């Protein structure tokens, strides 16, 4: 079945340092990969979605590249900001099913001054 | 523009009491609709999805049921709440034929 394995638990960074959250996946199909961000007491919001044409999606300074050879979609940002503190989920949708989004267990990123 | 509304915003209920949570999506016809549950400090667990009125598929039941009585409405319910039902319930939608899901504001439930 489809599954996602991502950086889990607590990730603590100092402001200004780079962010890297790992995400690897297993899927029978050619899936879409997503990163969602959830700030404290809020609902998850879409941060990034993979493209089918190998373009690199970017949003709010975050970017991720889908590497089919290594089944990965790692989330990166060159310089962490205090406002980046949140829960980050990697998710997978088997292309065309429109039915199930498989989420990783989430990583809580805390950025300190 | 499409908007998604969930009600109530929060509930405190007794064990054994019934529950009904609602979700309405406006500005989009025939969306796919989803229910998720998130335990405090936990990950997102998809519970149900629906691709059309009257049709609901279960992913994980957790002693809950879901219905889609109208194109723009999705209901989550149970006749008897358990302590383990406490958490954050999220409704999400995706445009017909697309994979990206967008979440509503959620309902916080505390079962005592």
PDB file of C-alpha atoms in Angstrom:
ATOM      1  CA  UNK A   1       0.000   0.000   0.000  1.00  0.00           C
ATOM      2  CA  UNK A   2       0.882   3.672  -0.091  1.00  0.00           C
ATOM      3  CA  UNK A   3       2.912   5.036   2.798  1.00  0.00           C
ATOM      4  CA  UNK A   4       5.000   8.015   3.807  1.00  0.00           C
ATOM      5  CA  UNK A   5       7.965   8.109   6.154  1.00  0.00           C
ATOM      6  CA  UNK A   6       9.091  11.515   7.322  1.00  0.00           C
ATOM      7  CA  UNK A   7      11.251  13.234   9.891  1.00  0.00           C
ATOM      8  CA  UNK A   8       9.291  12.782  13.113  1.00  0.00           C
ATOM      9  CA  UNK A   9       9.138  14.259  16.551  1.00  0.00           C
ATOM     10  CA  UNK A  10      10.787  17.455  17.662  1.00  0.00           C
ATOM     11  CA  UNK A  11      13.165  19.409  15.440  1.00  0.00           C
ATOM     12  CA  UNK A  12      14.788  22.408  17.081  1.00  0.00           C
ATOM     13  CA  UNK A  13      16.669  25.056  15.104  1.00  0.00           C
ATOM     14  CA  UNK A  14      18.189  28.444  15.666  1.00  0.00           C
ATOM     15  CA  UNK A  15      16.816  31.292  13.583  1.00  0.00           C
ATOM     16  CA  UNK A  16      18.773  31.758  10.384  1.00  0.00           C
ATOM     17  CA  UNK A  17      19.917  28.159  10.050  1.00  0.00           C
ATOM     18  CA  UNK A  18      18.707  25.975   7.160  1.00  0.00           C
ATOM     19  CA  UNK A  19      15.670  23.740   7.473  1.00  0.00           C
ATOM     20  CA  UNK A  20      15.580  20.191   6.123  1.00  0.00           C
ATOM     21  CA  UNK A  21      12.718  17.803   6.815  1.00  0.00           C
ATOM     22  CA  UNK A  22      12.958  14.427   5.130  1.00  0.00           C
ATOM     23  CA  UNK A  23      10.137  12.599   3.402  1.00  0.00           C
ATOM     24  CA  UNK A  24      10.306   9.281   1.567  1.00  0.00           C
ATOM     25  CA  UNK A  25       7.429   7.313   0.185  1.00  0.00           C
ATOM     26  CA  UNK A  26       6.227   3.986  -1.135  1.00  0.00           C
ATOM     27  CA  UNK A  27       3.517   3.846  -3.751  1.00  0.00           C
ATOM     28  CA  UNK A  28       2.279   1.509  -6.448  1.00  0.00           C
ATOM     29  CA  UNK A  29       1.375   4.479  -8.652  1.00  0.00           C
ATOM     30  CA  UNK A  30       3.067   7.738  -9.626  1.00  0.00           C
ATOM     31  CA  UNK A  31       1.868   9.749  -6.660  1.00  0.00           C
ATOM     32  CA  UNK A  32       1.480  13.391  -5.851  1.00  0.00           C
ATOM     33  CA  UNK A  33       3.424  14.455  -2.771  1.00  0.00           C
ATOM     34  CA  UNK A  34       2.425  17.301  -0.477  1.00  0.00           C
ATOM     35  CA  UNK A  35       3.748  19.220   2.487  1.00  0.00           C
ATOM     36  CA  UNK A  36       1.181  20.616   4.896  1.00  0.00           C
ATOM     37  CA  UNK A  37       1.930  23.007   7.744  1.00  0.00           C
ATOM     38  CA  UNK A  38      -0.142  23.254  10.911  1.00  0.00           C
ATOM     39  CA  UNK A  39       0.388  26.142  13.293  1.00  0.00           C
ATOM     40  CA  UNK A  40      -0.679  25.882  16.921  1.00  0.00           C
ATOM     41  CA  UNK A  41      -4.458  25.561  17.322  1.00  0.00           C
ATOM     42  CA  UNK A  42      -5.048  25.905  13.584  1.00  0.00           C
ATOM     43  CA  UNK A  43      -6.030  23.569  10.773  1.00  0.00           C
ATOM     44  CA  UNK A  44      -3.391  22.205   8.377  1.00  0.00           C
ATOM     45  CA  UNK A  45      -2.667  24.330   5.330  1.00  0.00           C
ATOM     46  CA  UNK A  46      -1.150  23.268   2.056  1.00  0.00           C
ATOM     47  CA  UNK A  47       2.459  24.415   1.812  1.00  0.00           C
ATOM     48  CA  UNK A  48       3.737  22.640  -1.304  1.00  0.00           C
ATOM     49  CA  UNK A  49       2.614  20.127  -3.910  1.00  0.00           C
ATOM     50  CA  UNK A  50       4.794  18.181  -6.299  1.00  0.00           C
ATOM     51  CA  UNK A  51       4.548  18.856 -10.003  1.00  0.00           C
ATOM     52  CA  UNK A  52       4.354  16.162 -12.640  1.00  0.00           C
ATOM     53  CA  UNK A  53       6.942  17.886 -14.828  1.00  0.00           C
ATOM     54  CA  UNK A  54       9.829  17.928 -12.319  1.00  0.00           C
ATOM     55  CA  UNK A  55       9.458  21.638 -11.575  1.00  0.00           C
ATOM     56  CA  UNK A  56      10.382  22.577  -8.045  1.00  0.00           C
ATOM     57  CA  UNK A  57       7.474  24.045  -6.076  1.00  0.00           C
ATOM     58  CA  UNK A  58       8.272  26.951  -3.791  1.00  0.00           C
ATOM     59  CA  UNK A  59       6.209  28.819  -1.215  1.00  0.00           C
ATOM     60  CA  UNK A  60       7.123  31.151   1.642  1.00  0.00           C
ATOM     61  CA  UNK A  61      10.800  30.357   1.105  1.00  0.00           C
ATOM     62  CA  UNK A  62      10.219  26.600   1.338  1.00  0.00           C
ATOM     63  CA  UNK A  63      10.921  24.276  -1.561  1.00  0.00           C
ATOM     64  CA  UNK A  64      10.883  20.558  -2.226  1.00  0.00           C
ATOM     65  CA  UNK A  65      11.922  18.431  -5.175  1.00  0.00           C
ATOM     66  CA  UNK A  66      10.302  15.149  -6.081  1.00  0.00           C
ATOM     67  CA  UNK A  67      13.010  12.576  -6.780  1.00  0.00           C
ATOM     68  CA  UNK A  68      11.387   9.467  -8.194  1.00  0.00           C
ATOM     69  CA  UNK A  69      14.702   7.589  -8.229  1.00  0.00           C
ATOM     70  CA  UNK A  70      14.979   7.849  -4.462  1.00  0.00           C
ATOM     71  CA  UNK A  71      11.223   8.177  -3.741  1.00  0.00           C
ATOM     72  CA  UNK A  72      11.797  11.361  -1.803  1.00  0.00           C
ATOM     73  CA  UNK A  73      10.257  14.817  -1.395  1.00  0.00           C
ATOM     74  CA  UNK A  74      12.380  16.558   1.230  1.00  0.00           C
ATOM     75  CA  UNK A  75      11.319  19.990   2.481  1.00  0.00           C
ATOM     76  CA  UNK A  76      14.005  22.674   2.589  1.00  0.00           C
ATOM     77  CA  UNK A  77      14.424  26.323   3.447  1.00  0.00           C
ATOM     78  CA  UNK A  78      17.692  28.210   3.429  1.00  0.00           C
ATOM     79  CA  UNK A  79      17.066  30.275   6.554  1.00  0.00           C
ATOM     80  CA  UNK A  80      14.609  29.451   9.326  1.00  0.00           C
ATOM     81  CA  UNK A  81      12.373  32.159  10.775  1.00  0.00           C
ATOM     82  CA  UNK A  82      10.647  32.235  14.139  1.00  0.00           C
ATOM     83  CA  UNK A  83       7.288  32.121  12.351  1.00  0.00           C
ATOM     84  CA  UNK A  84       8.215  28.767  10.790  1.00  0.00           C
ATOM     85  CA  UNK A  85       7.614  27.073  14.137  1.00  0.00           C
ATOM     86  CA  UNK A  86       4.789  24.611  13.435  1.00  0.00           C
ATOM     87  CA  UNK A  87       3.909  20.984  12.695  1.00  0.00           C
ATOM     88  CA  UNK A  88       4.905  19.796   9.240  1.00  0.00           C
ATOM     89  CA  UNK A  89       3.308  16.813   7.544  1.00  0.00           C
ATOM     90  CA  UNK A  90       4.358  15.071   4.373  1.00  0.00           C
ATOM     91  CA  UNK A  91       1.455  13.426   2.543  1.00  0.00           C
ATOM     92  CA  UNK A  92       0.944  11.239  -0.503  1.00  0.00           C
ATOM     93  CA  UNK A  93      -1.944  10.842  -2.892  1.00  0.00           C
ATOM     94  CA  UNK A  94      -1.906   7.984  -5.373  1.00  0.00           C
ATOM     95  CA  UNK A  95      -2.427   9.809  -8.654  1.00  0.00           C
ATOM     96  CA  UNK A  96      -5.965   9.909  -9.855  1.00  0.00           C
ATOM     97  CA  UNK A  97      -7.631   8.218  -6.956  1.00  0.00           C
ATOM     98  CA  UNK A  98      -8.929  11.387  -5.300  1.00  0.00           C
ATOM     99  CA  UNK A  99      -9.826   9.335  -2.313  1.00  0.00           C
ATOM    100  CA  UNK A 100      -7.051   8.978   0.184  1.00  0.00           C
ATOM    101  CA  UNK A 101      -4.281  11.187   1.418  1.00  0.00           C
ATOM    102  CA  UNK A 102      -1.714   9.240   3.423  1.00  0.00           C
ATOM    103  CA  UNK A 103      -0.004  11.419   6.011  1.00  0.00           C
ATOM    104  CA  UNK A 104       3.311  10.953   7.720  1.00  0.00           C
ATOM    105  CA  UNK A 105       3.487  11.225  11.493  1.00  0.00           C
ATOM    106  CA  UNK A 106       4.527  14.853  11.457  1.00  0.00           C
ATOM    107  CA  UNK A 107       7.495  16.851  12.664  1.00  0.00           C
ATOM    108  CA  UNK A 108       7.240  19.655  15.178  1.00  0.00           C
ATOM    109  CA  UNK A 109       9.663  22.378  14.148  1.00  0.00           C
ATOM    110  CA  UNK A 110      10.645  24.885  16.813  1.00  0.00           C
ATOM    111  CA  UNK A 111      12.760  27.851  15.755  1.00  0.00           C
ATOM    112  CA  UNK A 112      14.438  29.767  18.557  1.00  0.00           C
ATOM    113  CA  UNK A 113      16.154  33.180  18.509  1.00  0.00           C
TER     114      UNK A 113
ATOM    115  CA  UNK B   1     -14.288  31.826  -3.866  1.00  0.00           C
ATOM    116  CA  UNK B   2     -14.962  28.610  -2.041  1.00  0.00           C
ATOM    117  CA  UNK B   3     -15.405  28.590   1.720  1.00  0.00           C
ATOM    118  CA  UNK B   4     -15.571  25.687   4.133  1.00  0.00           C
ATOM    119  CA  UNK B   5     -17.398  25.982   7.402  1.00  0.00           C
ATOM    120  CA  UNK B   6     -17.473  23.539  10.297  1.00  0.00           C
ATOM    121  CA  UNK B   7     -19.810  23.487  13.258  1.00  0.00           C
ATOM    122  CA  UNK B   8     -19.684  23.629  16.169  1.00  0.00           C
ATOM    123  CA  UNK B   9     -16.325  25.264  16.784  1.00  0.00           C
ATOM    124  CA  UNK B  10     -15.903  23.291  19.995  1.00  0.00           C
ATOM    125  CA  UNK B  11     -17.884  20.859  22.136  1.00  0.00           C
ATOM    126  CA  UNK B  12     -17.658  19.353  25.587  1.00  0.00           C
ATOM    127  CA  UNK B  13     -19.727  16.168  25.787  1.00  0.00           C
ATOM    128  CA  UNK B  14     -20.326  13.359  28.240  1.00  0.00           C
ATOM    129  CA  UNK B  15     -19.300   9.759  27.613  1.00  0.00           C
ATOM    130  CA  UNK B  16     -22.225   7.862  26.143  1.00  0.00           C
ATOM    131  CA  UNK B  17     -23.927  10.939  24.699  1.00  0.00           C
ATOM    132  CA  UNK B  18     -24.607  11.375  20.961  1.00  0.00           C
ATOM    133  CA  UNK B  19     -22.594  13.613  18.660  1.00  0.00           C
ATOM    134  CA  UNK B  20     -23.166  15.331  15.360  1.00  0.00           C
ATOM    135  CA  UNK B  21     -20.520  17.456  13.638  1.00  0.00           C
ATOM    136  CA  UNK B  22     -21.170  19.313  10.412  1.00  0.00           C
ATOM    137  CA  UNK B  23     -19.218  20.601   7.460  1.00  0.00           C
ATOM    138  CA  UNK B  24     -20.424  22.795   4.601  1.00  0.00           C
ATOM    139  CA  UNK B  25     -18.518  23.803   1.493  1.00  0.00           C
ATOM    140  CA  UNK B  26     -19.744  26.760  -0.526  1.00  0.00           C
ATOM    141  CA  UNK B  27     -18.656  27.971  -3.929  1.00  0.00           C
ATOM    142  CA  UNK B  28     -17.694  24.602  -5.358  1.00  0.00           C
ATOM    143  CA  UNK B  29     -19.982  22.039  -6.904  1.00  0.00           C
ATOM    144  CA  UNK B  30     -19.497  18.294  -6.497  1.00  0.00           C
ATOM    145  CA  UNK B  31     -16.371  18.424  -4.338  1.00  0.00           C
ATOM    146  CA  UNK B  32     -14.798  15.362  -2.790  1.00  0.00           C
ATOM    147  CA  UNK B  33     -15.257  15.629   0.991  1.00  0.00           C
ATOM    148  CA  UNK B  34     -13.223  14.092   3.796  1.00  0.00           C
ATOM    149  CA  UNK B  35     -13.294  13.722   7.579  1.00  0.00           C
ATOM    150  CA  UNK B  36     -10.077  13.577   9.612  1.00  0.00           C
ATOM    151  CA  UNK B  37      -9.376  13.115  13.297  1.00  0.00           C
ATOM    152  CA  UNK B  38      -6.340  14.313  15.170  1.00  0.00           C
ATOM    153  CA  UNK B  39      -5.696  13.283  18.763  1.00  0.00           C
ATOM    154  CA  UNK B  40      -3.983  15.893  20.901  1.00  0.00           C
ATOM    155  CA  UNK B  41      -0.331  15.776  19.905  1.00  0.00           C
ATOM    156  CA  UNK B  42      -1.102  13.137  17.275  1.00  0.00           C
ATOM    157  CA  UNK B  43      -1.029  12.834  13.520  1.00  0.00           C
ATOM    158  CA  UNK B  44      -3.885  13.223  11.068  1.00  0.00           C
ATOM    159  CA  UNK B  45      -6.037  10.159  10.562  1.00  0.00           C
ATOM    160  CA  UNK B  46      -8.456  10.057   7.660  1.00  0.00           C
ATOM    161  CA  UNK B  47     -11.831   8.664   8.735  1.00  0.00           C
ATOM    162  CA  UNK B  48     -14.201   8.919   5.765  1.00  0.00           C
ATOM    163  CA  UNK B  49     -14.405  10.290   2.255  1.00  0.00           C
ATOM    164  CA  UNK B  50     -17.235  10.992  -0.149  1.00  0.00           C
ATOM    165  CA  UNK B  51     -17.154  11.647  -3.862  1.00  0.00           C
ATOM    166  CA  UNK B  52     -20.876  12.225  -4.307  1.00  0.00           C
ATOM    167  CA  UNK B  53     -24.167  12.728  -2.471  1.00  0.00           C
ATOM    168  CA  UNK B  54     -25.288   9.682  -0.557  1.00  0.00           C
ATOM    169  CA  UNK B  55     -22.007   7.835  -1.023  1.00  0.00           C
ATOM    170  CA  UNK B  56     -19.520   7.588   1.850  1.00  0.00           C
ATOM    171  CA  UNK B  57     -16.507   5.324   2.140  1.00  0.00           C
ATOM    172  CA  UNK B  58     -14.961   4.417   5.473  1.00  0.00           C
ATOM    173  CA  UNK B  59     -11.204   4.472   5.968  1.00  0.00           C
ATOM    174  CA  UNK B  60     -11.101   4.021   9.732  1.00  0.00           C
ATOM    175  CA  UNK B  61     -14.377   3.974  11.626  1.00  0.00           C
ATOM    176  CA  UNK B  62     -13.491   4.545  15.284  1.00  0.00           C
ATOM    177  CA  UNK B  63     -17.168   3.857  16.159  1.00  0.00           C
ATOM    178  CA  UNK B  64     -18.226   6.874  14.094  1.00  0.00           C
ATOM    179  CA  UNK B  65     -20.377   7.200  11.001  1.00  0.00           C
ATOM    180  CA  UNK B  66     -20.618   9.776   8.240  1.00  0.00           C
ATOM    181  CA  UNK B  67     -23.265  10.872   5.795  1.00  0.00           C
ATOM    182  CA  UNK B  68     -23.502  13.230   2.857  1.00  0.00           C
ATOM    183  CA  UNK B  69     -27.121  14.366   2.649  1.00  0.00           C
ATOM    184  CA  UNK B  70     -26.428  17.229   0.214  1.00  0.00           C
ATOM    185  CA  UNK B  71     -23.730  18.004  -2.334  1.00  0.00           C
ATOM    186  CA  UNK B  72     -22.263  20.669  -0.069  1.00  0.00           C
ATOM    187  CA  UNK B  73     -22.745  18.998   3.324  1.00  0.00           C
ATOM    188  CA  UNK B  74     -20.875  16.274   5.216  1.00  0.00           C
ATOM    189  CA  UNK B  75     -21.947  15.047   8.649  1.00  0.00           C
ATOM    190  CA  UNK B  76     -19.972  13.028  11.213  1.00  0.00           C
ATOM    191  CA  UNK B  77     -21.899  11.382  14.019  1.00  0.00           C
ATOM    192  CA  UNK B  78     -22.116   8.727  16.672  1.00  0.00           C
ATOM    193  CA  UNK B  79     -24.845   7.626  19.049  1.00  0.00           C
ATOM    194  CA  UNK B  80     -22.466   6.952  21.950  1.00  0.00           C
ATOM    195  CA  UNK B  81     -19.299   8.893  22.568  1.00  0.00           C
ATOM    196  CA  UNK B  82     -16.195   7.308  24.048  1.00  0.00           C
ATOM    197  CA  UNK B  83     -13.382   9.046  25.911  1.00  0.00           C
ATOM    198  CA  UNK B  84     -11.127   8.149  22.997  1.00  0.00           C
ATOM    199  CA  UNK B  85     -13.214  10.322  20.667  1.00  0.00           C
ATOM    200  CA  UNK B  86     -11.697  13.464  22.124  1.00  0.00           C
ATOM    201  CA  UNK B  87      -9.592  15.399  19.653  1.00  0.00           C
ATOM    202  CA  UNK B  88      -9.651  17.730  16.691  1.00  0.00           C
ATOM    203  CA  UNK B  89     -12.031  16.883  13.853  1.00  0.00           C
ATOM    204  CA  UNK B  90     -11.217  18.313  10.468  1.00  0.00           C
ATOM    205  CA  UNK B  91     -13.306  18.396   7.337  1.00  0.00           C
ATOM    206  CA  UNK B  92     -11.467  18.764   4.042  1.00  0.00           C
ATOM    207  CA  UNK B  93     -12.434  19.104   0.398  1.00  0.00           C
ATOM    208  CA  UNK B  94     -10.793  18.658  -2.948  1.00  0.00           C
ATOM    209  CA  UNK B  95     -12.012  19.777  -6.363  1.00  0.00           C
ATOM    210  CA  UNK B  96     -13.596  17.038  -8.422  1.00  0.00           C
ATOM    211  CA  UNK B  97     -10.887  15.008 -10.114  1.00  0.00           C
ATOM    212  CA  UNK B  98      -8.025  16.615  -8.202  1.00  0.00           C
ATOM    213  CA  UNK B  99      -5.841  15.365  -5.360  1.00  0.00           C
ATOM    214  CA  UNK B 100      -5.066  18.481  -3.331  1.00  0.00           C
ATOM    215  CA  UNK B 101      -7.114  18.668  -0.146  1.00  0.00           C
ATOM    216  CA  UNK B 102      -8.006  21.877   1.661  1.00  0.00           C
ATOM    217  CA  UNK B 103      -8.940  21.802   5.319  1.00  0.00           C
ATOM    218  CA  UNK B 104     -11.713  23.532   7.212  1.00  0.00           C
ATOM    219  CA  UNK B 105     -11.116  25.267  10.546  1.00  0.00           C
ATOM    220  CA  UNK B 106     -11.936  22.145  12.570  1.00  0.00           C
ATOM    221  CA  UNK B 107     -14.014  21.267  15.623  1.00  0.00           C
ATOM    222  CA  UNK B 108     -12.412  20.577  18.989  1.00  0.00           C
ATOM    223  CA  UNK B 109     -14.152  17.861  20.962  1.00  0.00           C
ATOM    224  CA  UNK B 110     -13.586  16.995  24.584  1.00  0.00           C
ATOM    225  CA  UNK B 111     -15.339  13.931  25.963  1.00  0.00           C
ATOM    226  CA  UNK B 112     -15.557  13.689  29.743  1.00  0.00           C
TER     227      UNK B 112
END
